[in-house]
Coordinates of C-alpha atoms in Angstrom, one line a residue:
M183 CA 13.2 -15.6 25.1
N184 CA 10.3 -13.2 26.5
R185 CA 8.7 -11.1 23.9
K186 CA 6.7 -7.9 24.2
F187 CA 4.5 -6.8 21.5
F188 CA 2.9 -3.4 20.5
V189 CA -0.3 -4.0 19.0
L190 CA -1.5 -1.4 17.2
A191 CA -5.4 -1.6 15.9
N192 CA -7.0 0.3 13.4
P193 CA -10.4 0.3 15.1
V194 CA -12.7 1.3 11.9
A195 CA -10.6 -0.6 8.9
G196 CA -12.6 -3.1 7.4
R197 CA -15.6 -2.0 8.4
K198 CA -14.7 -2.0 12.1
K199 CA -14.2 -5.7 12.2
V200 CA -11.1 -5.1 14.3
G201 CA -12.7 -5.3 17.7
K202 CA -13.0 -9.2 16.7
L203 CA -10.2 -9.6 16.1
L204 CA -8.2 -7.9 18.6
R205 CA -10.1 -10.3 21.3
E206 CA -9.0 -13.1 19.3
L207 CA -5.3 -12.1 19.2
S208 CA -5.8 -11.0 22.8
D209 CA -6.8 -14.7 23.8
F210 CA -4.0 -16.0 21.1
F211 CA -1.3 -14.4 23.2
L212 CA -2.7 -15.2 26.8
S213 CA -2.7 -18.8 26.0
R214 CA 0.9 -18.9 25.0
G215 CA 2.1 -18.4 29.0
P216 CA 4.0 -15.9 30.9
G217 CA 6.5 -15.3 28.3
I218 CA 4.5 -13.3 26.2
S219 CA 3.3 -9.6 27.1
F220 CA 1.7 -7.1 24.9
Q221 CA -0.1 -3.8 24.5
I222 CA -2.9 -3.0 22.3
H223 CA -2.9 0.7 21.0
E224 CA -6.0 2.0 19.1
T225 CA -5.8 4.3 16.7
T226 CA -8.3 7.5 17.1
S227 CA -9.1 10.3 14.9
D228 CA -6.8 12.7 16.4
L229 CA -4.1 10.0 17.0
K230 CA -3.3 8.3 13.7
G231 CA -1.0 5.3 13.6
E232 CA 2.0 7.1 12.9
K233 CA 1.9 9.6 15.7
T234 CA 0.8 6.6 17.8
I235 CA 3.8 4.8 17.0
K236 CA 6.1 7.8 17.8
E237 CA 5.0 8.6 21.2
K238 CA 4.2 5.0 22.5
L239 CA 6.4 2.7 20.9
D240 CA 9.9 1.9 22.8
N241 CA 12.8 -0.1 22.9
S242 CA 11.6 -2.4 25.4
F243 CA 9.3 -4.0 22.6
T244 CA 10.3 -6.9 20.5
D245 CA 7.5 -7.0 17.8
L246 CA 5.1 -4.5 16.2
V247 CA 1.8 -6.2 15.2
I248 CA -0.4 -3.9 12.7
M249 CA -3.7 -4.8 12.1
G250 CA -5.7 -2.6 9.6
G251 CA -5.6 -1.9 5.7
D252 CA -2.6 -0.3 3.8
G253 CA -2.9 2.7 5.3
T254 CA -2.5 1.8 9.0
I255 CA 0.4 0.0 7.8
H256 CA 1.9 3.3 5.8
E257 CA 1.2 5.0 9.0
A258 CA 3.2 2.6 11.0
V259 CA 5.9 2.2 8.9
N260 CA 6.7 5.9 8.9
G261 CA 6.4 6.6 11.9
L262 CA 8.8 3.6 13.4
P263 CA 11.7 4.8 15.4
F264 CA 14.1 1.8 14.3
N265 CA 13.9 -1.3 12.4
L266 CA 11.4 -3.4 14.5
P267 CA 9.7 -6.4 13.3
I268 CA 6.5 -6.2 11.7
S269 CA 3.6 -8.6 11.4
I270 CA 0.6 -7.5 9.7
I271 CA -3.3 -9.1 10.3
P272 CA -4.7 -7.5 7.7
A273 CA -8.1 -5.9 8.4
G274 CA -9.0 -3.4 6.0
T275 CA -11.1 -2.9 2.7
G276 CA -8.6 -4.0 0.1
N277 CA -5.3 -5.4 1.9
D278 CA -3.0 -5.1 -1.2
Y279 CA -0.1 -5.2 0.6
V280 CA 0.0 -8.6 2.2
K281 CA -1.1 -9.9 -1.5
S282 CA 2.8 -9.7 -1.8
L283 CA 4.0 -11.5 1.4
S284 CA 3.3 -14.8 3.1
I285 CA 1.6 -14.4 6.1
G286 CA -0.8 -17.2 6.0
K287 CA -4.2 -17.1 4.6
T288 CA -6.5 -17.3 7.7
L289 CA -6.3 -15.9 10.6
P290 CA -4.8 -18.9 13.3
D291 CA -2.0 -19.1 10.3
Q292 CA -1.5 -15.4 10.6
L293 CA -1.7 -15.5 14.4
T294 CA 1.3 -18.0 14.5
T295 CA 3.2 -16.2 11.9
V296 CA 2.9 -13.3 14.5
I297 CA 5.0 -15.6 16.9
N298 CA 6.8 -17.9 14.9
G299 CA 7.3 -16.8 11.4
V300 CA 10.4 -16.2 10.2
I301 CA 12.1 -12.5 10.2
T302 CA 12.9 -11.3 6.4
E303 CA 13.8 -7.8 5.0
V304 CA 11.7 -6.6 2.3
D305 CA 12.6 -3.7 0.6
L306 CA 10.6 0.2 1.0
G307 CA 10.1 2.5 -1.7
Y308 CA 11.0 6.6 -0.2
C309 CA 9.0 9.9 -1.9
D310 CA 10.3 13.0 -0.7
G311 CA 10.3 12.3 2.8
R312 CA 7.8 10.1 2.8
K313 CA 8.4 5.6 3.0
F314 CA 6.1 3.1 1.4
T315 CA 5.2 -0.3 1.3
N316 CA 3.0 -1.1 -1.5
G317 CA 3.3 1.7 -4.1
M318 CA 2.3 5.1 -4.9
G319 CA 0.5 5.9 -8.3
I320 CA 0.8 8.7 -10.6
G321 CA -2.2 9.9 -13.2
F322 CA -5.7 7.8 -13.0
D323 CA -5.3 6.2 -9.5
G324 CA -4.2 8.8 -8.1
Q325 CA -7.4 10.5 -9.7
I326 CA -9.3 8.1 -7.8
A327 CA -7.6 8.9 -4.4
A328 CA -8.3 12.1 -4.6
D329 CA -11.8 11.7 -5.6
M330 CA -12.7 9.6 -3.2
Q331 CA -12.0 12.4 -0.6
N332 CA -13.4 15.0 -2.1
R333 CA -16.7 13.5 -3.4
R334 CA -19.2 11.8 -2.0
A335 CA -20.7 8.5 -3.4
P336 CA -24.2 7.7 -2.0
F337 CA -24.5 4.6 -0.3
L338 CA -21.2 2.8 -1.0
S339 CA -18.4 2.6 1.0
G340 CA -14.8 0.1 0.8
Q341 CA -14.5 -1.7 -2.2
A342 CA -17.9 -0.9 -3.8
K343 CA -17.2 3.0 -3.2
Y344 CA -13.6 2.5 -5.3
Y345 CA -15.2 0.7 -8.1
Y346 CA -17.4 3.5 -8.6
H347 CA -15.1 5.7 -8.8
V348 CA -12.7 3.8 -11.3
L349 CA -16.1 3.6 -13.5
H350 CA -16.8 7.3 -12.6
I351 CA -13.6 8.7 -14.4
L352 CA -12.7 5.4 -16.6
S353 CA -14.0 6.1 -20.1
G354 CA -13.2 10.3 -19.7
Y355 CA -9.8 10.2 -18.3
R356 CA -7.4 12.1 -20.6
S357 CA -3.5 11.1 -20.9
R358 CA -1.3 14.0 -19.2
S359 CA 2.2 15.2 -20.0
Y360 CA 4.7 13.3 -17.4
K361 CA 8.3 14.7 -17.8
V362 CA 10.0 11.6 -15.9
T363 CA 13.8 10.7 -15.3
I364 CA 13.9 6.8 -14.9
D365 CA 17.5 5.9 -13.8
G366 CA 19.3 9.1 -15.5
V367 CA 17.3 8.5 -18.6
F368 CA 14.9 11.9 -19.2
S369 CA 11.5 11.2 -21.5
N370 CA 8.4 13.3 -22.0
K371 CA 5.5 11.2 -22.2
K372 CA 1.8 11.2 -22.2
M373 CA -0.2 8.6 -20.2
I374 CA -3.1 8.1 -18.3
L375 CA -1.2 6.6 -15.5
M376 CA 2.0 5.6 -13.8
T377 CA 2.1 3.0 -11.4
I378 CA 5.6 2.4 -9.3
A379 CA 5.7 -0.3 -6.8
K380 CA 6.8 -2.8 -4.6
G381 CA 3.9 -4.9 -4.2
T382 CA 1.8 -6.3 -6.9
T383 CA -1.6 -5.2 -6.1
F384 CA -3.8 -1.8 -6.0
G385 CA -7.5 -0.8 -5.7
G386 CA -8.6 -4.5 -4.0
G387 CA -7.7 -6.6 -7.0
F388 CA -6.0 -5.1 -9.5
K389 CA -2.4 -6.3 -10.3
L390 CA -0.8 -3.0 -11.9
T391 CA 2.4 -4.3 -11.5
P392 CA 2.5 -8.5 -11.6
H393 CA 6.3 -8.4 -11.7
A394 CA 6.9 -6.2 -8.7
K395 CA 9.4 -8.6 -6.2
V396 CA 9.2 -6.9 -2.9
D397 CA 13.4 -8.0 -1.9
D398 CA 15.0 -7.3 -5.4
G399 CA 15.7 -3.9 -4.7
K400 CA 13.9 -2.7 -7.4
L401 CA 11.2 -0.2 -7.7
A402 CA 8.5 -2.0 -10.1
L403 CA 6.6 0.3 -13.2
C404 CA 4.0 0.3 -14.8
E405 CA 3.2 2.6 -17.7
I406 CA 0.0 3.3 -19.6
T407 CA -0.1 5.6 -22.8
N408 CA -3.9 6.6 -24.1
I409 CA -5.8 3.5 -24.4
P410 CA -9.5 4.5 -26.0
G411 CA -12.7 4.3 -23.6
W412 CA -14.0 1.3 -25.0
K413 CA -10.8 -0.4 -24.8
R414 CA -10.2 0.5 -21.3
Y415 CA -13.7 -1.0 -20.6
A416 CA -12.6 -4.1 -22.6
N417 CA -9.4 -4.7 -20.6
V418 CA -10.8 -4.2 -16.8
L419 CA -10.4 -8.1 -16.4
S420 CA -6.9 -8.3 -17.8
L421 CA -6.0 -5.8 -15.0
Q422 CA -7.1 -8.1 -12.5
K423 CA -5.6 -10.8 -13.8
G424 CA -2.0 -8.8 -14.2
S425 CA -2.0 -9.8 -17.9
H426 CA -2.6 -6.0 -19.2
D427 CA 1.3 -6.1 -20.5
R428 CA 0.0 -7.6 -23.5
L429 CA -1.2 -4.5 -24.6
R430 CA 1.0 -2.4 -26.7
E431 CA -0.3 0.8 -24.5
V432 CA 0.9 -0.8 -21.6
S433 CA 5.1 -0.8 -20.3
L434 CA 6.4 -2.7 -17.6
T435 CA 9.9 -1.9 -15.8
K436 CA 12.2 -1.7 -13.0
A437 CA 14.1 1.2 -11.9
T438 CA 15.7 2.7 -8.7
H439 CA 15.2 6.2 -8.9
I440 CA 12.6 8.4 -10.6
E441 CA 11.7 12.2 -10.9
I442 CA 9.0 13.2 -11.9
E443 CA 8.9 16.9 -12.8
E444 CA 6.0 19.4 -11.5
N445 CA 2.5 19.0 -13.3
P446 CA -0.5 20.4 -11.4
L447 CA -2.7 18.4 -13.5
L448 CA -1.7 15.2 -12.4
E449 CA -2.7 13.7 -8.9
A450 CA -1.0 11.0 -6.8
H451 CA -1.6 8.6 -4.0
I452 CA 0.7 7.3 -1.7
D453 CA -0.3 3.2 -0.3
G454 CA -3.4 4.6 -1.5
E455 CA -3.7 8.0 0.4
P456 CA -4.0 10.8 -1.8
L457 CA -0.7 12.8 -2.0
G458 CA -1.1 15.6 -4.2
K459 CA 1.0 16.9 -7.6
P460 CA 3.9 16.3 -8.6
P461 CA 7.0 17.0 -8.7
F462 CA 8.7 14.0 -6.9
K463 CA 11.8 12.3 -5.9
I464 CA 11.6 8.3 -5.7
K465 CA 13.8 5.7 -5.1
V466 CA 14.3 2.1 -3.3
L467 CA 15.6 1.0 0.3
P468 CA 16.8 -2.0 -0.2
K469 CA 15.9 -4.9 3.4
A470 CA 15.0 -1.6 4.9
L471 CA 11.8 -3.2 6.6
K472 CA 12.0 -6.7 8.9
V473 CA 8.8 -8.4 7.9
R474 CA 7.9 -12.0 9.8
Q475 CA 6.2 -14.1 7.2
V476 CA 5.5 -17.9 7.2
S477 CA 8.8 -20.1 6.7

């Protein structure tokens, strides 16, 4: 069977290492013989991944390869006009979503998965017209995304920039009111964050939802009430390990439908990109995406 690959690449992802990866990907495809063809499309400042996919991908392609970080994956998935199998070559800073998938740990393994990987069906999240692969956060982590967009961090980029903003607001961030309905049950809670996820990891290494599964038909929730400032610093390591559920302020649950009412004090992100403020209506889309994974 002939295969035709649409390669979407973000040239500024991962400190601009994509150029080298594209050369290796091209060499790999060319070495596979005449049954393989491919086109490379790089995102630009005026042609983002979602728009690129919508304008240039058609049904002559058999596969989509996404080379970039979580933001590039988010854009690509939201641009897909039909359920084409995707493969991922992680090239971002955090690469959080692929931590919940099995695509191979090295580039040669990942390239093999592009060609020989088994097509699996995984879930997506959906919030007010936007699909998400990894997850969304409302509150503390949403504020970090907003701050990273609006405030400068001198001489910092990538992961260091993220940690700078975490530490900058970690102790002083106050709990907010969340009027939330989860699977039909309403409650009014005071929390510092609410994460709604299909993946396990955020911020390049924080396992906020270690109980998440990409294919269980559920959204994984992490809710954290007001932890004192000193206790937040003391438990950063537990967030990285995914052992924070031992804290009485932490609740890890699952649901299929979540509604969050308006609150101008809450910021949110979706797959790491600033989303704005609620209200939000969120649900799971079971088996809505085809992903090639290691067999």
